[in-house]
Coordinates of N, CA and C in Angstrom, one line a residue:
X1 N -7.9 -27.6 -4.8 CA -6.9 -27.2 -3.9 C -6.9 -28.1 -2.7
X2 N -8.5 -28.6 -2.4 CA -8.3 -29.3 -0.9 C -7.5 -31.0 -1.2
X3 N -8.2 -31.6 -2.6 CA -7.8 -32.7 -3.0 C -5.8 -32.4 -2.9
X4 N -5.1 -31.2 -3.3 CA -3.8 -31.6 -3.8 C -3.2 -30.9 -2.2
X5 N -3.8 -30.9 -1.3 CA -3.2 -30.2 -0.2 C -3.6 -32.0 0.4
X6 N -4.7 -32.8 0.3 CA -4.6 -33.5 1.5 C -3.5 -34.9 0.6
X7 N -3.3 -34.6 -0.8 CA -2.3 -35.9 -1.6 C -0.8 -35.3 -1.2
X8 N -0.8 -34.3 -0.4 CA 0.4 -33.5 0.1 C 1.5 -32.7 -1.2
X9 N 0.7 -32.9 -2.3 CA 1.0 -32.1 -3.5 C 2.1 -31.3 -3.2
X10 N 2.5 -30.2 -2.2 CA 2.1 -28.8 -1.9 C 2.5 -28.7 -0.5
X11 N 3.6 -29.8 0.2 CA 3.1 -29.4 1.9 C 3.6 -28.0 2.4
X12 N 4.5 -27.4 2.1 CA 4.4 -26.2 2.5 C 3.6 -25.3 2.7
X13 N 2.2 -25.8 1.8 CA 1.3 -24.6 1.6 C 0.2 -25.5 3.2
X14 N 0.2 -26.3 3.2 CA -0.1 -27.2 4.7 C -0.2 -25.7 5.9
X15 N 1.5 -26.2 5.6 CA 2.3 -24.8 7.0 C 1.7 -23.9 6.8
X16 N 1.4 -23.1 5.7 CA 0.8 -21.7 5.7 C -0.5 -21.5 5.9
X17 N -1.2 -22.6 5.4 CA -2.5 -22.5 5.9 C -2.7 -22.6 7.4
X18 N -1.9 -23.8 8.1 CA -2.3 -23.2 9.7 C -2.0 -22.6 10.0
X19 N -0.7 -21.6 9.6 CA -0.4 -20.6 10.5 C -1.4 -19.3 10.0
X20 N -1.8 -18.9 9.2 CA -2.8 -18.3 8.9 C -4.2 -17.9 9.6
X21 N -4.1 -19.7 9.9 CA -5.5 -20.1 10.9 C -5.5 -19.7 12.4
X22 N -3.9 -20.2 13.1 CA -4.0 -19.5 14.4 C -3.5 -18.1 14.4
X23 N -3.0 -17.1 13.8 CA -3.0 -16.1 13.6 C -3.5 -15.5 13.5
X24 N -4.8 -15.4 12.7 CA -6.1 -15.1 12.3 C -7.2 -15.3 13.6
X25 N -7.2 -16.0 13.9 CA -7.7 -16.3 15.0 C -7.4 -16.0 16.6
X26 N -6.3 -15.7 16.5 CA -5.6 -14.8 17.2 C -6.0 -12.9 17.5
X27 N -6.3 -12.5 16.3 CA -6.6 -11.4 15.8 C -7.9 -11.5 16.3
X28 N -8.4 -12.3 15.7 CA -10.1 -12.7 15.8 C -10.4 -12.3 17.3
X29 N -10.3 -13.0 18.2 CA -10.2 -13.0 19.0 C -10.5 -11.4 20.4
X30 N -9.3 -10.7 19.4 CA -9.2 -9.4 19.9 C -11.0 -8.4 19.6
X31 N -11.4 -8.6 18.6 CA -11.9 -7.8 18.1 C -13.4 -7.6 19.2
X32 N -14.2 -8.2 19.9 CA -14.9 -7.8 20.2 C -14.2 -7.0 21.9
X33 N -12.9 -7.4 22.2 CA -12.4 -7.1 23.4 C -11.7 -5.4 23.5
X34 N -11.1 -5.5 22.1 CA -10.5 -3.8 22.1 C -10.6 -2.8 22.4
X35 N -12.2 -2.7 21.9 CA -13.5 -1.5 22.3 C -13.1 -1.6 23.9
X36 N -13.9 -2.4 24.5 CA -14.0 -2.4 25.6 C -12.7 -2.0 26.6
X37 N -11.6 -2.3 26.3 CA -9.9 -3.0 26.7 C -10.0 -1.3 26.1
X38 N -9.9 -0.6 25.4 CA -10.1 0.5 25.3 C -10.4 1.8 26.3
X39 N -11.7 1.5 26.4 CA -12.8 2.1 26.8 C -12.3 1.8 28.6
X40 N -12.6 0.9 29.0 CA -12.4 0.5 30.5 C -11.1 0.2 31.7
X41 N -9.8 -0.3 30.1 CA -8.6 -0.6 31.1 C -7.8 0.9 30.8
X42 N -8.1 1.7 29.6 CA -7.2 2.7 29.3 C -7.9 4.0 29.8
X43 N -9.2 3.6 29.6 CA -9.9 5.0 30.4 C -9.9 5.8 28.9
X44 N -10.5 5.7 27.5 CA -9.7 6.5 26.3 C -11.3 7.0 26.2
X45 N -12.3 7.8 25.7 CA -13.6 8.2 25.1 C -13.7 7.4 23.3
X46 N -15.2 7.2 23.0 CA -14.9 6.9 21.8 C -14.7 6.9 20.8
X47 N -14.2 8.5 20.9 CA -14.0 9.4 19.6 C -12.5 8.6 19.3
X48 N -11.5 8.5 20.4 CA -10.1 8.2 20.9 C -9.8 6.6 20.0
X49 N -11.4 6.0 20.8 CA -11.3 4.9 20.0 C -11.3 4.5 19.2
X50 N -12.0 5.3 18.0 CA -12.1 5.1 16.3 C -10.6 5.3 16.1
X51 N -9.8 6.4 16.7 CA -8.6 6.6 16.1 C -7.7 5.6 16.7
X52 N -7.9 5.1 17.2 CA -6.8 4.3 17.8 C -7.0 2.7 16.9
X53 N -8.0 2.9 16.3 CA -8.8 1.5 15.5 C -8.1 1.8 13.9
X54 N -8.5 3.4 13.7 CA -8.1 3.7 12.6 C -6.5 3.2 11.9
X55 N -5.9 3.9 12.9 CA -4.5 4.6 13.2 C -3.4 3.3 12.6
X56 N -4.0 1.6 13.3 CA -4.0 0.5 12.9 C -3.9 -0.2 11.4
X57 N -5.2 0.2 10.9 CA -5.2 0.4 9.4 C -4.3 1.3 8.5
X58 N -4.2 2.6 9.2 CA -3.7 3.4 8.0 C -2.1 3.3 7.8
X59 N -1.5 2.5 9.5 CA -0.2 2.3 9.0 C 0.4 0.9 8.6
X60 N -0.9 0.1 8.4 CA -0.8 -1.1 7.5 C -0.8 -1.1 5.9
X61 N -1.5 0.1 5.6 CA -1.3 0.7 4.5 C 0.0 0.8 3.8
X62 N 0.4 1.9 4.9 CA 2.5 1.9 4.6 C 3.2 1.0 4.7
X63 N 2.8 0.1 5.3 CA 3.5 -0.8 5.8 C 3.7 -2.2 5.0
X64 N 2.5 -2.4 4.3 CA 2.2 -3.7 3.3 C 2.9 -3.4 2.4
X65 N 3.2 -2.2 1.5 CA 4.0 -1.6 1.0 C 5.4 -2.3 1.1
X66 N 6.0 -1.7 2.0 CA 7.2 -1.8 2.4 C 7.9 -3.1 2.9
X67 N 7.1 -4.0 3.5 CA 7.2 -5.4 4.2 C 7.4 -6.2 2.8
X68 N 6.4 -5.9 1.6 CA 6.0 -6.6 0.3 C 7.2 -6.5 -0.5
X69 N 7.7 -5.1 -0.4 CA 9.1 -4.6 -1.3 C 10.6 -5.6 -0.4
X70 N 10.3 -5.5 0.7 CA 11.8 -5.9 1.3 C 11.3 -8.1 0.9
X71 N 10.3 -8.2 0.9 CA 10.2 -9.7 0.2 C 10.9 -10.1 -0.8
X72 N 10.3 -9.1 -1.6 CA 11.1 -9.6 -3.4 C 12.3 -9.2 -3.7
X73 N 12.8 -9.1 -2.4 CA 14.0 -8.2 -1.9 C 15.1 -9.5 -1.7
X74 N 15.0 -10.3 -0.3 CA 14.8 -11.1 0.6 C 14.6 -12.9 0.5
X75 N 13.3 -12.7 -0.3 CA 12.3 -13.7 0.0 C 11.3 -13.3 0.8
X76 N 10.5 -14.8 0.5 CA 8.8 -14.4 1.3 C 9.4 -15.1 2.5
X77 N 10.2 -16.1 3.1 CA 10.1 -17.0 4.3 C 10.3 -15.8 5.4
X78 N 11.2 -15.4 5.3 CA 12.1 -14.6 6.2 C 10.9 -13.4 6.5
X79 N 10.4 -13.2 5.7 CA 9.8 -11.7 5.6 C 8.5 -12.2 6.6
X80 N 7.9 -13.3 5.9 CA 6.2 -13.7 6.5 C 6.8 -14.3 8.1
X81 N 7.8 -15.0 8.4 CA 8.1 -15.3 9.8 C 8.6 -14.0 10.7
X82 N 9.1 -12.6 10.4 CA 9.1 -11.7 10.9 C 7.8 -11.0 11.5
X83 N 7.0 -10.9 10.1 CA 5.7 -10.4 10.4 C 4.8 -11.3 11.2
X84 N 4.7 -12.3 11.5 CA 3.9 -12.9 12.4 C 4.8 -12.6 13.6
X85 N 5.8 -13.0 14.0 CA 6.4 -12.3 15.0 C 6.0 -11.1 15.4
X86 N 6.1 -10.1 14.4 CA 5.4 -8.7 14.8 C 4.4 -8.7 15.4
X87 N 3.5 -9.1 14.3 CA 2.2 -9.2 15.2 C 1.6 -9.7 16.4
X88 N 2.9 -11.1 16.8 CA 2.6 -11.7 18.0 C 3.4 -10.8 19.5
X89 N 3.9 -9.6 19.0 CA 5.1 -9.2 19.9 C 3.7 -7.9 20.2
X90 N 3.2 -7.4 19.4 CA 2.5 -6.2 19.1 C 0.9 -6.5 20.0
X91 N 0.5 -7.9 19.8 CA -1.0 -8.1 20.4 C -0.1 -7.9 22.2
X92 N 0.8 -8.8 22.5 CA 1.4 -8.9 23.5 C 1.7 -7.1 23.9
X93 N 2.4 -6.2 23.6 CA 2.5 -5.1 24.2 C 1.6 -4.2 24.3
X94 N 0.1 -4.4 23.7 CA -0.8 -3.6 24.0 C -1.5 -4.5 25.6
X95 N -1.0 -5.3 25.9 CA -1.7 -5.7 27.4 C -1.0 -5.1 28.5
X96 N 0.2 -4.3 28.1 CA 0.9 -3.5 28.9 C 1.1 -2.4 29.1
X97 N 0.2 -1.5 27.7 CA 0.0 -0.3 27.8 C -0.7 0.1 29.0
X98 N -0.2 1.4 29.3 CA -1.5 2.0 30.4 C -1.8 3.5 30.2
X99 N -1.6 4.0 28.6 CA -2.2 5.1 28.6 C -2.6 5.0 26.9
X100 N -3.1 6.5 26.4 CA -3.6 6.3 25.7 C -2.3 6.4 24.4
X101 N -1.5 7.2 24.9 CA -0.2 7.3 23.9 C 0.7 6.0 23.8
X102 N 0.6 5.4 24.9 CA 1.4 4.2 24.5 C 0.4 3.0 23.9
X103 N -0.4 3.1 23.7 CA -1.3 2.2 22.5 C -1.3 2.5 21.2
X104 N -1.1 4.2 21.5 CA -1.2 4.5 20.0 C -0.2 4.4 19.4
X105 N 1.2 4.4 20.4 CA 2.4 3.8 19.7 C 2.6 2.3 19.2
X106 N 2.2 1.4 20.0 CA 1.9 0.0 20.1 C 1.2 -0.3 18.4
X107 N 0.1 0.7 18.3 CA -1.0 0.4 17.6 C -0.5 0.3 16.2
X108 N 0.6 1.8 16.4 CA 1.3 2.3 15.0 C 2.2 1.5 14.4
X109 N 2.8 1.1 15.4 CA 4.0 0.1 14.8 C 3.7 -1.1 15.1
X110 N 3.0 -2.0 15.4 CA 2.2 -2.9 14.8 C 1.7 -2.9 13.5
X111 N 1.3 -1.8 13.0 CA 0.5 -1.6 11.6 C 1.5 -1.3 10.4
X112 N 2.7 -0.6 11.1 CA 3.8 -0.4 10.3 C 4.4 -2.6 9.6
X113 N 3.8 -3.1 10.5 CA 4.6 -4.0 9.9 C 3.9 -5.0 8.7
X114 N 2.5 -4.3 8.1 CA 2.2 -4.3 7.1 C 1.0 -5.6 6.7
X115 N 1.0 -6.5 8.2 CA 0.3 -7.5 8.0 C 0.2 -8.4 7.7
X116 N -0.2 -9.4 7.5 CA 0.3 -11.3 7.3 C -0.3 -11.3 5.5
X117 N -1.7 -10.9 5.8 CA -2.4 -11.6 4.7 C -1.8 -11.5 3.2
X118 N -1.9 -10.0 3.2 CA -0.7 -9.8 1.4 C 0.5 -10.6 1.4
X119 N 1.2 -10.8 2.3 CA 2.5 -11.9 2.2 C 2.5 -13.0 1.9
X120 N 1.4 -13.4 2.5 CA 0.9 -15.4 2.4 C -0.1 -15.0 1.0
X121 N -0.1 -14.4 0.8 CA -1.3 -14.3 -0.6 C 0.1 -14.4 -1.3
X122 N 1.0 -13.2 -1.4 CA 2.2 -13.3 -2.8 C 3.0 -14.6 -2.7
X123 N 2.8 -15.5 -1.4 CA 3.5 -16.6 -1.1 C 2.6 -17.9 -1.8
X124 N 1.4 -17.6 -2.2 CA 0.2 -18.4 -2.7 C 0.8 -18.2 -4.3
X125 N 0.6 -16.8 -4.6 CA 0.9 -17.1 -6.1 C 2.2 -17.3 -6.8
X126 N 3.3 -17.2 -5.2 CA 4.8 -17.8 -6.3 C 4.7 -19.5 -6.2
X127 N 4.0 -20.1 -5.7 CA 3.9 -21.6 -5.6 C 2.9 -22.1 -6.2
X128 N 1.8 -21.7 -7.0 CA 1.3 -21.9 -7.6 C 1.3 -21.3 -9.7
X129 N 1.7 -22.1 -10.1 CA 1.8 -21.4 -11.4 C 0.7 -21.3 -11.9
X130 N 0.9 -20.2 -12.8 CA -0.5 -19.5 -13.1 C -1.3 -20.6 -14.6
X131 N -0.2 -21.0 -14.8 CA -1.1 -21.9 -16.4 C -1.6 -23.4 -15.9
X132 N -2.0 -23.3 -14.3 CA -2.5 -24.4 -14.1 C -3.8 -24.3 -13.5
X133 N -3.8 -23.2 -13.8 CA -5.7 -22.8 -13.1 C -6.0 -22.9 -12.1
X134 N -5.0 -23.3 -11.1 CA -5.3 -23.4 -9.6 C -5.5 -22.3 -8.8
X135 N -4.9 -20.8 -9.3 CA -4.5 -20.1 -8.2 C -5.8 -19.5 -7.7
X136 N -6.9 -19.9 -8.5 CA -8.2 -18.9 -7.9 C -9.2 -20.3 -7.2
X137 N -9.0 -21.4 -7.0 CA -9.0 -22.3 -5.6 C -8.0 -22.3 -5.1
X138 N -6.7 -22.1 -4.5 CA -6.3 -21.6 -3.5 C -6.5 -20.2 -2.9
X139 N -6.4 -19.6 -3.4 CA -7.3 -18.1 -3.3 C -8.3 -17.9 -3.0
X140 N -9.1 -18.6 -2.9 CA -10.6 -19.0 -2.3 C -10.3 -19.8 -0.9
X141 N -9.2 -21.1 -1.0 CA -9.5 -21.4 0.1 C -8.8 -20.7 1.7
X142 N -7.9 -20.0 0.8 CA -7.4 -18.8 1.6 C -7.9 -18.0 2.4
X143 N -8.8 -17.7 1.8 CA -10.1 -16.5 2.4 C -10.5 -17.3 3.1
X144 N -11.3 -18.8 2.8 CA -12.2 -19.7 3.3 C -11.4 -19.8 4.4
X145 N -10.1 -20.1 4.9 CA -10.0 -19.8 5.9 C -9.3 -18.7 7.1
X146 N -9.2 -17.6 6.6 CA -9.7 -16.5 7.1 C -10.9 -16.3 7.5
X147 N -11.5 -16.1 6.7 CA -13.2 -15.9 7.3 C -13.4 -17.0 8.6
X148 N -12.8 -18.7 8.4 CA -13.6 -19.3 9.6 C -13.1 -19.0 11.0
X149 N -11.9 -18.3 10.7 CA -10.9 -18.2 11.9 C -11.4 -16.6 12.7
X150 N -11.8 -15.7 11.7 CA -12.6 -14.6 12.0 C -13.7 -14.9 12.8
X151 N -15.0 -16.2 12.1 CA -15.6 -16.7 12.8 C -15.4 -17.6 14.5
X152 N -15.0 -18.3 14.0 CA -14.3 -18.5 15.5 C -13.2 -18.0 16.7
X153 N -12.5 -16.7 16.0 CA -11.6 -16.4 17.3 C -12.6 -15.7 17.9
X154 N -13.3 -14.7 17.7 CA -14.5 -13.7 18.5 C -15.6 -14.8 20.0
X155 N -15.5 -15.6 19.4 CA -16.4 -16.9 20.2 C -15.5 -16.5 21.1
X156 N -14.2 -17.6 20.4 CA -13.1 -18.1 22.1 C -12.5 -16.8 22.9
X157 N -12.2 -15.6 22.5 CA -11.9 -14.3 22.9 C -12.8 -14.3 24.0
X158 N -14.7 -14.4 23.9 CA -15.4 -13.7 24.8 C -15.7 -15.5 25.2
X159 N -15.0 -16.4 25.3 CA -15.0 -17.5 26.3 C -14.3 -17.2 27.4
X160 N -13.1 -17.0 26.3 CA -12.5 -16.6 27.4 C -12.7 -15.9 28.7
X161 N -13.2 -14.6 28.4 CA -13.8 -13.6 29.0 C -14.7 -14.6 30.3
X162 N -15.7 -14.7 29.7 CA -16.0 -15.5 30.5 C -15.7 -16.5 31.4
X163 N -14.8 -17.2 30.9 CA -13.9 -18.5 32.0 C -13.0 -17.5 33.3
X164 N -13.0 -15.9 33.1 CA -12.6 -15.6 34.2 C -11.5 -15.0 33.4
X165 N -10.6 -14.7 32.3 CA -9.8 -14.4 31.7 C -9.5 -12.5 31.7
X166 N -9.1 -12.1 32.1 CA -8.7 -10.4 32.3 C -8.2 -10.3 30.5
X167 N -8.8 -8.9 30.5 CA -8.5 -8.7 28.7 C -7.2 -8.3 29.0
X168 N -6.7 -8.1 29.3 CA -4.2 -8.1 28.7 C -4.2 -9.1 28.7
X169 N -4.7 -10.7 29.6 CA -4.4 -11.5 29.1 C -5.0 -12.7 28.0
X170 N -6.0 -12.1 27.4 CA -6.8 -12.4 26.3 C -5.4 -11.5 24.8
X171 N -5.0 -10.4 25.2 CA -4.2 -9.9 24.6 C -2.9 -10.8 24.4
X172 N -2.4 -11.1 25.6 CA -0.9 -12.3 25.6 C -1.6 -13.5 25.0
X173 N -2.3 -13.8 24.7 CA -2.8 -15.0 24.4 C -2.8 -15.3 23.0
X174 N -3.1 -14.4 22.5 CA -3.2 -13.7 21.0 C -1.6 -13.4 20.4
X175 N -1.2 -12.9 21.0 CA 0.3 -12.6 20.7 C 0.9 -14.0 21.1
X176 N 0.6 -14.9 21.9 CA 1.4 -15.9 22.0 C 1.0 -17.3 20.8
X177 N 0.0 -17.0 20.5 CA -0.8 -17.4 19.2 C -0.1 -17.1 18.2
X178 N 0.1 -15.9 17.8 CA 0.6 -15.5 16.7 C 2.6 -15.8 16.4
X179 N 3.0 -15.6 17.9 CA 4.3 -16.1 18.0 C 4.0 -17.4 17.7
X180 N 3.6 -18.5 17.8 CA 3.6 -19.8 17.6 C 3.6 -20.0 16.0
X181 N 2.2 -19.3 15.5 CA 2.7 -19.3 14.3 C 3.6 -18.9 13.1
X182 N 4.2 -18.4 14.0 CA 5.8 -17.7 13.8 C 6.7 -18.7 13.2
X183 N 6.9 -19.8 14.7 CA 7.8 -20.5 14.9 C 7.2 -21.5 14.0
X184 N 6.2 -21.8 13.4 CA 6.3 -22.7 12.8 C 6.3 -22.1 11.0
X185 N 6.6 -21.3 11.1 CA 7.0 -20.8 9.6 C 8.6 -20.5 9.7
X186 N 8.9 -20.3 10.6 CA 10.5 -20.6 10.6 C 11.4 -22.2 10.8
X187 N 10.5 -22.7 11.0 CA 10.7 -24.1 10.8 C 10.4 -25.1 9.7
X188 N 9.4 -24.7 9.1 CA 8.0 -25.3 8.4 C 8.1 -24.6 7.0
X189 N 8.2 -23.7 7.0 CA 7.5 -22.9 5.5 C 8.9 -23.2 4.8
X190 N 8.9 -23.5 3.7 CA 9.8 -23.4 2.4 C 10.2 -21.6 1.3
X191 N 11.2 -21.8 1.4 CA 10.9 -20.2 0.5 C 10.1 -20.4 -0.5
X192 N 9.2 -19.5 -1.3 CA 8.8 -19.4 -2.4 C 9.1 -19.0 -3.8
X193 N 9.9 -17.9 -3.5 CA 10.5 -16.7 -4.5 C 12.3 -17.1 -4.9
X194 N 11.6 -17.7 -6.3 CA 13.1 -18.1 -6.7 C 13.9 -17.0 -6.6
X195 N 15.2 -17.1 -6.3 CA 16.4 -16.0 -6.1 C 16.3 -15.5 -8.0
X196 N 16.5 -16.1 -8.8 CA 16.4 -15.1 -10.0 C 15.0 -14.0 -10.3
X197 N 14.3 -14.3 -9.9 CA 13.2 -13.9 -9.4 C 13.0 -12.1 -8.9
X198 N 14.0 -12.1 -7.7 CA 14.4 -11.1 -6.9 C 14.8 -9.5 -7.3
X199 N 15.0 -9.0 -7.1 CA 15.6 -7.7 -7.4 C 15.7 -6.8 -6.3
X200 N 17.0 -6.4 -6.5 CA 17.7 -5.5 -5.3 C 16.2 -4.3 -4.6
X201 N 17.1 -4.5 -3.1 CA 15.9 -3.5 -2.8 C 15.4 -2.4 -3.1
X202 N 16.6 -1.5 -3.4 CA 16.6 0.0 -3.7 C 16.8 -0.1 -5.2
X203 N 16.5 -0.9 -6.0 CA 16.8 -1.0 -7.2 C 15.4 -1.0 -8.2
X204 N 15.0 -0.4 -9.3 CA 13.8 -0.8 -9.9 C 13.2 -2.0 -10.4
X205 N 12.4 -1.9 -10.7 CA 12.2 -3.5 -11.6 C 12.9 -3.2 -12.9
X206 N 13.7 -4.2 -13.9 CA 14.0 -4.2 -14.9 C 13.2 -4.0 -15.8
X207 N 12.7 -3.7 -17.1 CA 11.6 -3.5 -17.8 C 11.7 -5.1 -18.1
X208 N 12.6 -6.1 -18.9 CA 12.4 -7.3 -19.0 C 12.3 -8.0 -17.9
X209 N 11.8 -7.7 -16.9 CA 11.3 -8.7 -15.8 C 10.0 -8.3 -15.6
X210 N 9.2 -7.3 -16.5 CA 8.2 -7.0 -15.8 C 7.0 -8.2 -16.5
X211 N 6.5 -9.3 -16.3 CA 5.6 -10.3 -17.1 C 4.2 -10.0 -16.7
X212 N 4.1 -8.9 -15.8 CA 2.2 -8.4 -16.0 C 2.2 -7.0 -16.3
X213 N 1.2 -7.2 -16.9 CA 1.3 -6.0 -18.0 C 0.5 -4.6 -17.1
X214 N 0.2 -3.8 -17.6 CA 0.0 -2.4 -16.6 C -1.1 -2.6 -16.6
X215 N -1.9 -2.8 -17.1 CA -3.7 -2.9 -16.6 C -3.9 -3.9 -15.7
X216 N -3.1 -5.3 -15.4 CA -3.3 -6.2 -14.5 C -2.8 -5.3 -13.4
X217 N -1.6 -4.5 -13.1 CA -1.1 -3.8 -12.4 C -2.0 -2.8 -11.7
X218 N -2.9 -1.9 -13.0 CA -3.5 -0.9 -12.4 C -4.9 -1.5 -11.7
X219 N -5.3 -2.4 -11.9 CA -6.8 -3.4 -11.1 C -6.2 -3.6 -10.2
X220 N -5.0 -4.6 -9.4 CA -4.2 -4.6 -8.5 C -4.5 -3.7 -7.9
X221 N -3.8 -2.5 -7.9 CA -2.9 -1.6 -7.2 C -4.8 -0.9 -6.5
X222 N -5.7 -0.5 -7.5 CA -6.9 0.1 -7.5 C -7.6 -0.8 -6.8
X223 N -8.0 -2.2 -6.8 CA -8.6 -3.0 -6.0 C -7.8 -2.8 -5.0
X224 N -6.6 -3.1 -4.0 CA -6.1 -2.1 -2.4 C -6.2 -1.4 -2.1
X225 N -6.7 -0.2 -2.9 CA -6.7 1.3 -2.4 C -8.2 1.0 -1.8
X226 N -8.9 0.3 -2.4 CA -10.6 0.4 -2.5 C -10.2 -0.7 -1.0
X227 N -9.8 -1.5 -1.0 CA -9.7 -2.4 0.4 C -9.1 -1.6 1.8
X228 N -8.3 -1.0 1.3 CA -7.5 -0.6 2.2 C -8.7 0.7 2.7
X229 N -9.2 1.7 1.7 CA -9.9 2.7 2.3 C -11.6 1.9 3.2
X230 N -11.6 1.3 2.6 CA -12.5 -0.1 3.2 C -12.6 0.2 4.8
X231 N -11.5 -0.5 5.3 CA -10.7 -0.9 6.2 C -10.9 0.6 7.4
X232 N -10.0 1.5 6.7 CA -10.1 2.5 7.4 C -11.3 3.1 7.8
X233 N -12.1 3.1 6.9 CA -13.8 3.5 6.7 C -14.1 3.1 7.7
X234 N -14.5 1.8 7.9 CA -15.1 1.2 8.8 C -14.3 1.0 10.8
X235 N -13.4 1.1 10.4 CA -12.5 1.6 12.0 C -12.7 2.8 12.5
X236 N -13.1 3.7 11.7 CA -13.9 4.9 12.0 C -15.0 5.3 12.7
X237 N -15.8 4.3 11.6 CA -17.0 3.9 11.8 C -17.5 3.5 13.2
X238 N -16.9 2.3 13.9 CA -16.7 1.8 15.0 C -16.6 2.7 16.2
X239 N -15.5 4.3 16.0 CA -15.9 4.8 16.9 C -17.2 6.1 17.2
X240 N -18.0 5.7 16.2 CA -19.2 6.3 16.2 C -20.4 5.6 17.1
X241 N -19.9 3.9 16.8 CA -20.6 3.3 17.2 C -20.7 3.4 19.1
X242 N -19.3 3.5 19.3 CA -19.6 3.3 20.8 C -19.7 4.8 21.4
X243 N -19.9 5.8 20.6 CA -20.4 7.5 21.2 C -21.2 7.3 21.4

């Protein structure tokens, strides 16, 4: 994958990889600051906190769902440049909350919008065909960078902190990150999802369009539930930690 991304094989997948990276990193970033941005600018307890961590996940749940459906709807361009928008509009309006209900609205409909990563993943495997053995090294390097951008936004987050930076605007920072990587998928990214491809929104799938069969379906669908309850598990978890 790295050899046919740097022979520019593939440059659209270029675009999605960085914007992945500063988005992610973006995100990153937030994570050791929330608790706290929580706890000290909202005045919330930590019980308040888990849910407001929770609350996040559970309506990314619904939301991945529904973001995923209006793609194959749509297209992926339109859909994955919305959702980073979201998320860059959403990191940005929680530096403006000042209570605990208006985070949890912030928090909700941020999460309603279902999240970057499943989008750039179904955007990985319509550009990649499957009888060429690639999709499980791009798929890897996917993660591979995820994880480094997890790794390093938490650093620059609490640099920031440090250099003097107030957490709302450790928050706009993040959101203005994520808006960047916006703009450059609406400039940058290529559609993926051939228009024959598609099917109406409110419409079912055809039986002659369905080409993965129900057991690839049911591992799918069962490996998210198991991620997704993951997710939630451990946002929970978090607010145990800071009681």
């Amino acid at each position: 994958a790295i050899t046919e991304l740097a022979e520019g094989t593939r440059p659209s997948l270029r675009w999605l990889f960085l914007m992945l990276a500063i988005e992610f990193a973006g995100f990153a970033m937030l994570i050791p600051i929330l608790p706290f941005f929580l706890i000290h600018e909202i005045g919330v307890g930590p019980e308040r906190v888990g849910l407001l961590l929770s609350v996040n996940s559970f309506a990314q749940l619904i939301g991945a769902w529904g973001s995923g459906r209006v793609s194959d709807a749509v297209g992926r361009q339109p859909v994955i440049t919305a959702v980073f928008a979201w998320a860059g509009l959403g990191f940005g309006a929680t530096a403006f909350a000042q209570n605990f209900a208006q985070v949890l609205a912030v928090r909700v409909m941020q999460g309603l919008s279902g999240g970057t990563a499943a989008l750039c993943d179904a955007y990985l495997l319509d550009i990649i065909p499957r009888d060429q053995g690639m999709r499980a090294s791009y798929m890897g390097l996917a993660g591979a960078v995820k994880g480094m951008s997890f790794v390093i936004g938490p650093g620059v987050g609490a640099m920031l902190i440090h250099t003097g930076a107030t957490r709302p605007q450790v928050f706009l920072i993040a959101g203005l990150l994520a808006l960047v990587a916006s703009g450059i998928g609406l400039i940058r990214l290529e559609e993926s999802l051939d228009t024959l491809k598609r099917r109406p929104l409110c419409a079912p799938m055809p039986v002659d369009a369905i080409v993965v069969n129900t057991a690839d379906w049911d591992a799918v669908n069962g490996g998210l539930l198991c991620i997704w309850f993951c997710r939630i598990s451990s946002a929970l978890g978090l607010g145990f930690l800071f009681a």
